[in-house]
Amino acid sequence: MGSLVLEALVKRYGASTAVERVDLDVRQGEMVALLGPSGCGKTTTLRMVAGFITPSEGRVLIGGRDVTRMPPYARDTGMVFQSYALFPHMSVAQNVAFGLEMRKVGRAERDARVMEALRLVQLDHLADRLPRQLSGGQQQRVALARALVVNPAVFLLDEPLSNLDAKLRGEVRMEIRALQQRLGLTTLIVTHDQEEALTMADRLVVMEKGRVRQVGTAEQLYEDPADPFVAGFVGRCNLLEGRVEAPGRFRTRAGDLLLCQAGGEAGEAILALRPERIALRAGGEGPARLAALTYLGAQTEYHVDFGATRLVVIGATPAAADPLRRLAPGDAVTLVWEASAARLLPAAA
């Protein structure tokens, strides 16, 4: 049994089901990300773990102890909120000490633990500042220190980077991951940002409409998605509806024939093909024509019409002497990919 276990967790609001039978086992020291679009049930799941929402069915176990009906302060969790939730009238040190005061920790021990937590996030020199005197990244670190100071069995993060700009998000993301690994914290993080989840978590739980669609490592979800939703949500992907005519032959609804991995029974299916798995070449006598291209610095994104089918191709930006550099919309191109790169997924998700 893991450090955090969710057993058939359900949350209903009247006739509406926000979370439907979530089962999850988070191992000691593991970081697991709940990933999905807004309204998929990931934050509701996190708040059931924290104790802010009572499950309609199922159990939450922390360290083998059933905490399903326990109040938040009795669960041995530390939580970082999306808004940071710092007290504006309290200093940095007082904000960090708040949880210890609620637990009746003595003054001497409390002060020592507060400074230790602030040193962990490299803010001990700002202990007397007020939140309004800090940058967004510094406020985020105070929120982290406040959650860490209680030595939680489970560390909970609710969209912790959503209020930071892109550059700062990348920096704080790495800091949180390094801290989590160094301290061996069992961590559950909620995010809608796939890059955030892919770079931080040991495993990902992809959710949609209250259901878990797939659980696995970043590589497993990217390379072997269980269904079209996961394929389209984790990374970029061309998803084409059609049918398998014979092993290795897929015909799109638009009537174009594409090569794919062998196998799969004849019938309705969805072909999934990652944009970076397609090689683009200038020229050709086939039906492929460049529709548009976008320069993205190190990469270039091409939109190619293959008959009546539109495919997105992403590749390294070509050198100045490369014929691809001179492509313009309407030019003929050739698309090449390994048959194994085109995966067949069930038509009905």
Short mmCIF file of C-alpha atoms in Angstrom, two decimals:
data_model
loop_
_atom_site.label_atom_id
_atom_site.label_comp_id
_atom_site.label_asym_id
_atom_site.label_seq_id
_atom_site.Cartn_x
_atom_site.Cartn_y
_atom_site.Cartn_z
CA MET A 1 0.00 0.00 0.00
CA GLY A 2 1.31 3.42 -0.96
CA SER A 3 1.76 6.54 1.13
CA LEU A 4 -1.47 7.95 -0.34
CA VAL A 5 -4.27 5.69 -1.54
CA LEU A 6 -7.58 6.70 -3.11
CA GLU A 7 -10.16 3.91 -3.23
CA ALA A 8 -13.17 4.27 -5.56
CA LEU A 9 -13.45 7.97 -4.75
CA VAL A 10 -16.71 9.58 -5.87
CA LYS A 11 -18.10 13.10 -5.48
CA ARG A 12 -21.65 13.98 -6.48
CA TYR A 13 -23.46 17.30 -6.31
CA GLY A 14 -27.12 16.40 -6.60
CA ALA A 15 -27.61 14.64 -9.93
CA SER A 16 -24.20 15.77 -11.20
CA THR A 17 -21.08 13.64 -10.70
CA ALA A 18 -17.86 15.67 -10.42
CA VAL A 19 -15.57 12.70 -9.73
CA GLU A 20 -16.40 9.11 -10.62
CA ARG A 21 -14.56 6.18 -9.02
CA VAL A 22 -10.97 7.40 -8.88
CA ASP A 23 -8.50 4.72 -7.76
CA LEU A 24 -4.91 5.79 -7.19
CA ASP A 25 -1.89 4.53 -5.25
CA VAL A 26 0.88 7.09 -4.72
CA ARG A 27 4.13 5.61 -3.47
CA GLN A 28 6.33 7.11 -0.79
CA GLY A 29 8.45 9.92 -2.24
CA GLU A 30 6.61 9.90 -5.58
CA MET A 31 5.20 12.95 -7.33
CA VAL A 32 1.95 12.28 -9.19
CA ALA A 33 0.21 14.89 -11.33
CA LEU A 34 -3.55 15.11 -11.85
CA LEU A 35 -3.75 16.48 -15.38
CA GLY A 36 -6.75 17.51 -17.41
CA PRO A 37 -8.84 20.39 -18.76
CA SER A 38 -10.84 22.74 -16.57
CA GLY A 39 -13.82 21.00 -14.98
CA CYS A 40 -12.40 17.48 -15.27
CA GLY A 41 -12.52 16.84 -11.50
CA LYS A 42 -8.81 17.09 -10.67
CA THR A 43 -9.12 19.93 -8.14
CA THR A 44 -12.16 18.29 -6.55
CA THR A 45 -10.09 15.12 -6.13
CA LEU A 46 -7.23 17.06 -4.53
CA ARG A 47 -9.60 18.83 -2.14
CA MET A 48 -11.09 15.49 -1.09
CA VAL A 49 -7.56 14.37 -0.22
CA ALA A 50 -6.98 17.60 1.72
CA GLY A 51 -10.28 17.28 3.59
CA PHE A 52 -11.96 20.42 2.25
CA ILE A 53 -14.56 18.34 0.38
CA THR A 54 -16.24 15.22 1.76
CA PRO A 55 -16.43 12.29 -0.70
CA SER A 56 -19.84 10.87 -1.59
CA GLU A 57 -18.28 7.41 -1.73
CA GLY A 58 -14.87 5.83 -1.37
CA ARG A 59 -11.92 6.26 0.97
CA VAL A 60 -8.74 8.34 1.36
CA LEU A 61 -5.86 6.64 3.15
CA ILE A 62 -2.62 8.36 4.19
CA GLY A 63 0.13 6.12 5.50
CA GLY A 64 -2.42 3.30 5.76
CA ARG A 65 -4.72 5.38 7.99
CA ASP A 66 -8.28 6.09 6.84
CA VAL A 67 -8.64 9.89 6.93
CA THR A 68 -11.81 10.14 4.82
CA ARG A 69 -13.90 11.72 7.57
CA MET A 70 -11.10 13.58 9.36
CA PRO A 71 -10.86 17.41 9.26
CA PRO A 72 -8.01 18.94 7.22
CA TYR A 73 -5.82 19.79 10.23
CA ALA A 74 -5.81 16.15 11.37
CA ARG A 75 -4.71 14.64 8.04
CA ASP A 76 -0.98 15.31 8.10
CA THR A 77 -1.00 17.12 4.76
CA GLY A 78 0.56 20.38 3.61
CA MET A 79 -1.18 22.29 0.83
CA VAL A 80 -0.08 25.07 -1.51
CA PHE A 81 -3.06 26.94 -2.93
CA GLN A 82 -3.32 28.45 -6.40
CA SER A 83 -3.69 31.95 -4.91
CA TYR A 84 -0.95 31.28 -2.28
CA ALA A 85 -3.49 32.39 0.43
CA LEU A 86 -0.89 34.36 2.42
CA PHE A 87 -2.08 36.59 5.25
CA PRO A 88 -1.27 40.15 4.07
CA HIS A 89 -0.90 41.59 7.59
CA MET A 90 1.57 38.89 8.72
CA SER A 91 5.29 38.79 8.03
CA VAL A 92 6.86 35.98 6.03
CA ALA A 93 7.92 34.21 9.24
CA GLN A 94 4.46 34.62 10.80
CA ASN A 95 2.79 33.20 7.69
CA VAL A 96 5.06 30.17 7.77
CA ALA A 97 4.53 29.70 11.51
CA PHE A 98 0.73 29.75 11.29
CA GLY A 99 0.27 26.00 10.85
CA LEU A 100 2.61 25.26 13.74
CA GLU A 101 0.69 27.64 15.99
CA MET A 102 -2.55 25.84 15.15
CA ARG A 103 -0.81 22.59 16.17
CA LYS A 104 0.26 24.13 19.51
CA VAL A 105 3.98 23.75 18.78
CA GLY A 106 6.14 25.50 21.38
CA ARG A 107 7.74 28.87 20.59
CA ALA A 108 11.36 27.73 20.49
CA GLU A 109 10.69 24.73 18.27
CA ARG A 110 8.34 26.77 16.12
CA ASP A 111 10.94 29.48 15.46
CA ALA A 112 13.61 26.90 14.63
CA ARG A 113 11.35 25.04 12.19
CA VAL A 114 10.22 28.28 10.51
CA MET A 115 13.81 29.34 9.82
CA GLU A 116 14.67 25.85 8.59
CA ALA A 117 11.73 25.93 6.16
CA LEU A 118 12.67 29.41 4.94
CA ARG A 119 16.25 28.29 4.38
CA LEU A 120 14.95 25.40 2.27
CA VAL A 121 13.29 27.90 -0.08
CA GLN A 122 16.14 30.42 0.26
CA LEU A 123 14.04 33.13 1.90
CA ASP A 124 15.43 33.20 5.45
CA HIS A 125 16.84 36.72 4.78
CA LEU A 126 13.30 38.00 4.10
CA ALA A 127 11.63 36.60 7.23
CA ASP A 128 10.43 40.04 8.41
CA ARG A 129 8.99 41.21 5.08
CA LEU A 130 5.26 41.43 4.37
CA PRO A 131 3.79 39.54 1.37
CA ARG A 132 3.19 42.77 -0.56
CA GLN A 133 6.92 43.48 -0.40
CA LEU A 134 7.73 40.25 -2.24
CA SER A 135 7.73 39.27 -5.91
CA GLY A 136 5.32 36.64 -7.18
CA GLY A 137 8.03 33.99 -7.15
CA GLN A 138 8.99 34.86 -3.57
CA GLN A 139 5.35 34.69 -2.44
CA GLN A 140 5.14 31.24 -4.03
CA ARG A 141 8.17 30.15 -2.01
CA VAL A 142 6.60 31.43 1.20
CA ALA A 143 3.52 29.32 0.43
CA LEU A 144 5.80 26.31 -0.12
CA ALA A 145 7.61 26.92 3.16
CA ARG A 146 4.31 27.21 5.05
CA ALA A 147 3.22 23.82 3.69
CA LEU A 148 6.60 22.18 4.34
CA VAL A 149 7.11 23.44 7.88
CA VAL A 150 4.52 21.03 9.32
CA ASN A 151 6.50 18.05 7.95
CA PRO A 152 3.50 16.66 6.03
CA ALA A 153 3.13 13.01 5.11
CA VAL A 154 1.55 14.17 1.84
CA PHE A 155 2.35 17.40 -0.02
CA LEU A 156 -0.54 18.85 -2.06
CA LEU A 157 -0.13 21.46 -4.81
CA ASP A 158 -3.12 23.09 -6.51
CA GLU A 159 -2.05 24.78 -9.78
CA PRO A 160 0.97 26.23 -7.92
CA LEU A 161 2.51 28.03 -10.91
CA SER A 162 -0.55 29.47 -12.67
CA ASN A 163 -0.02 33.01 -11.31
CA LEU A 164 3.59 33.27 -12.49
CA ASP A 165 4.86 34.50 -15.85
CA ALA A 166 6.30 31.96 -18.29
CA LYS A 167 9.99 32.50 -17.43
CA LEU A 168 9.40 32.38 -13.68
CA ARG A 169 7.17 29.31 -14.04
CA GLY A 170 10.05 27.38 -15.54
CA GLU A 171 12.42 28.40 -12.73
CA VAL A 172 10.02 27.69 -9.86
CA ARG A 173 8.96 24.41 -11.48
CA MET A 174 12.52 23.13 -11.30
CA GLU A 175 12.91 24.40 -7.73
CA ILE A 176 9.78 22.60 -6.55
CA ARG A 177 10.82 19.36 -8.22
CA ALA A 178 14.35 19.52 -6.78
CA LEU A 179 12.98 20.24 -3.30
CA GLN A 180 10.43 17.41 -3.53
CA GLN A 181 13.10 14.93 -4.57
CA ARG A 182 15.62 16.08 -1.98
CA LEU A 183 13.10 15.78 0.86
CA GLY A 184 11.47 12.60 -0.48
CA LEU A 185 7.99 14.14 -0.29
CA THR A 186 4.97 12.15 -1.36
CA THR A 187 3.30 14.73 -3.60
CA LEU A 188 0.03 15.16 -5.47
CA ILE A 189 -0.05 18.13 -7.86
CA VAL A 190 -2.97 19.45 -9.90
CA THR A 191 -2.31 21.16 -13.21
CA HIS A 192 -3.88 21.74 -16.61
CA ASP A 193 -0.44 22.48 -18.10
CA GLN A 194 0.89 19.37 -19.82
CA GLU A 195 4.48 20.67 -19.95
CA GLU A 196 4.36 21.27 -16.22
CA ALA A 197 3.12 17.75 -15.57
CA LEU A 198 5.54 16.11 -18.02
CA THR A 199 8.60 17.80 -16.53
CA MET A 200 7.73 17.51 -12.83
CA ALA A 201 5.85 14.29 -12.16
CA ASP A 202 6.96 10.66 -11.89
CA ARG A 203 3.51 9.59 -13.07
CA LEU A 204 0.53 11.37 -14.58
CA VAL A 205 -3.19 10.79 -14.11
CA VAL A 206 -5.11 12.12 -17.10
CA MET A 207 -8.71 13.00 -16.23
CA GLU A 208 -11.74 14.00 -18.26
CA LYS A 209 -15.30 14.62 -17.07
CA GLY A 210 -14.56 13.20 -13.63
CA ARG A 211 -13.05 9.97 -14.92
CA VAL A 212 -9.48 8.73 -15.04
CA ARG A 213 -8.59 8.06 -18.68
CA GLN A 214 -5.04 6.77 -18.16
CA VAL A 215 -2.32 6.55 -15.52
CA GLY A 216 1.35 6.20 -16.41
CA THR A 217 4.72 7.84 -16.89
CA ALA A 218 5.10 10.72 -19.31
CA GLU A 219 6.70 8.36 -21.83
CA GLN A 220 3.92 5.79 -21.51
CA LEU A 221 1.17 8.35 -22.04
CA TYR A 222 2.97 9.99 -24.95
CA GLU A 223 4.12 6.86 -26.75
CA ASP A 224 1.17 4.58 -25.97
CA PRO A 225 -1.98 6.64 -25.29
CA ALA A 226 -5.03 4.61 -24.32
CA ASP A 227 -7.48 6.66 -26.37
CA PRO A 228 -7.81 9.74 -28.61
CA PHE A 229 -8.42 12.07 -25.66
CA VAL A 230 -5.10 11.18 -24.02
CA ALA A 231 -3.28 11.31 -27.37
CA GLY A 232 -4.64 14.79 -28.07
CA PHE A 233 -4.16 16.15 -24.56
CA VAL A 234 -0.62 14.94 -23.86
CA GLY A 235 1.45 16.63 -26.57
CA ARG A 236 0.48 17.60 -30.10
CA CYS A 237 -1.10 14.92 -32.26
CA ASN A 238 -2.78 14.53 -35.63
CA LEU A 239 -6.02 12.61 -34.94
CA LEU A 240 -7.77 11.38 -38.06
CA GLU A 241 -11.12 9.61 -38.10
CA GLY A 242 -11.64 6.79 -40.57
CA ARG A 243 -11.51 3.03 -40.89
CA VAL A 244 -8.98 0.23 -41.16
CA GLU A 245 -9.36 -1.40 -44.57
CA ALA A 246 -6.62 -4.02 -44.15
CA PRO A 247 -3.55 -4.51 -41.95
CA GLY A 248 -1.42 -1.37 -42.32
CA ARG A 249 -4.00 0.49 -44.45
CA PHE A 250 -6.14 3.27 -43.00
CA ARG A 251 -8.56 5.35 -45.05
CA THR A 252 -9.65 8.69 -43.61
CA ARG A 253 -13.23 9.88 -43.75
CA ALA A 254 -12.06 12.31 -46.43
CA GLY A 255 -11.06 9.29 -48.53
CA ASP A 256 -7.27 9.53 -48.28
CA LEU A 257 -5.25 6.36 -47.75
CA LEU A 258 -2.51 6.43 -45.09
CA LEU A 259 -0.03 3.80 -43.92
CA CYS A 260 -0.08 2.80 -40.27
CA GLN A 261 1.10 0.08 -37.93
CA ALA A 262 0.02 -3.41 -38.90
CA GLY A 263 -2.73 -5.00 -36.88
CA GLY A 264 -6.15 -3.90 -35.84
CA GLU A 265 -9.38 -5.36 -37.08
CA ALA A 266 -11.13 -3.83 -40.06
CA GLY A 267 -13.57 -1.18 -38.96
CA GLU A 268 -13.88 2.31 -37.51
CA ALA A 269 -10.77 3.69 -35.81
CA ILE A 270 -8.76 6.84 -35.18
CA LEU A 271 -5.23 7.20 -36.49
CA ALA A 272 -2.86 9.11 -34.17
CA LEU A 273 0.33 10.54 -35.66
CA ARG A 274 2.65 12.87 -33.74
CA PRO A 275 3.74 15.93 -35.79
CA GLU A 276 7.44 15.40 -35.06
CA ARG A 277 7.29 11.81 -36.35
CA ILE A 278 6.60 13.02 -39.89
CA ALA A 279 9.53 13.90 -42.16
CA LEU A 280 8.89 16.69 -44.64
CA ARG A 281 10.71 16.96 -47.96
CA ALA A 282 10.49 19.63 -50.61
CA GLY A 283 8.97 18.62 -53.94
CA GLY A 284 7.17 15.47 -54.95
CA GLU A 285 4.51 14.22 -57.33
CA GLY A 286 1.99 13.16 -54.70
CA PRO A 287 -1.09 15.02 -53.49
CA ALA A 288 0.63 16.79 -50.56
CA ARG A 289 0.73 20.60 -50.71
CA LEU A 290 2.00 23.05 -48.12
CA ALA A 291 -0.91 25.09 -46.75
CA ALA A 292 0.93 27.24 -44.20
CA LEU A 293 4.10 27.39 -42.15
CA THR A 294 5.02 29.11 -38.91
CA TYR A 295 8.56 29.93 -37.82
CA LEU A 296 9.01 29.12 -34.11
CA GLY A 297 12.72 29.72 -33.72
CA ALA A 298 14.40 26.36 -33.25
CA GLN A 299 11.38 24.66 -34.82
CA THR A 300 9.07 25.28 -37.75
CA GLU A 301 5.44 24.16 -37.89
CA TYR A 302 4.05 23.13 -41.27
CA HIS A 303 0.40 22.60 -42.17
CA VAL A 304 0.15 20.22 -45.09
CA ASP A 305 -2.92 19.28 -47.13
CA PHE A 306 -2.71 15.63 -48.11
CA GLY A 307 -5.62 15.34 -50.51
CA ALA A 308 -8.58 16.40 -48.36
CA THR A 309 -6.72 15.64 -45.11
CA ARG A 310 -4.81 18.31 -43.14
CA LEU A 311 -1.67 17.18 -41.27
CA VAL A 312 0.55 19.20 -38.94
CA VAL A 313 4.30 18.58 -39.17
CA ILE A 314 6.84 19.96 -36.69
CA GLY A 315 10.55 19.80 -37.42
CA ALA A 316 13.82 21.53 -36.71
CA THR A 317 14.06 24.85 -38.54
CA PRO A 318 16.07 24.10 -41.70
CA ALA A 319 19.42 25.69 -42.47
CA ALA A 320 19.60 28.52 -44.99
CA ALA A 321 20.78 26.20 -47.79
CA ASP A 322 18.06 23.60 -47.18
CA PRO A 323 15.33 23.52 -49.86
CA LEU A 324 12.73 23.44 -47.06
CA ARG A 325 13.78 26.98 -46.16
CA ARG A 326 12.40 28.25 -49.47
CA LEU A 327 9.01 26.55 -49.21
CA ALA A 328 5.90 28.68 -49.66
CA PRO A 329 2.18 27.89 -49.38
CA GLY A 330 1.00 25.92 -52.38
CA ASP A 331 4.33 24.17 -52.99
CA ALA A 332 4.39 20.42 -53.46
CA VAL A 333 5.95 18.45 -50.61
CA THR A 334 6.47 14.83 -49.67
CA LEU A 335 5.49 13.35 -46.28
CA VAL A 336 7.32 10.31 -44.91
CA TRP A 337 6.84 8.40 -41.67
CA GLU A 338 7.45 4.97 -40.28
CA ALA A 339 4.30 2.85 -40.31
CA SER A 340 4.84 2.16 -36.59
CA ALA A 341 4.65 5.90 -35.85
CA ALA A 342 0.97 5.98 -36.85
CA ARG A 343 -0.97 4.39 -33.99
CA LEU A 344 -4.48 3.06 -34.23
CA LEU A 345 -6.83 4.01 -31.40
CA PRO A 346 -10.43 3.01 -30.69
CA ALA A 347 -12.99 5.19 -32.44
CA ALA A 348 -15.24 5.37 -29.38
CA ALA A 349 -13.37 6.91 -26.40
#
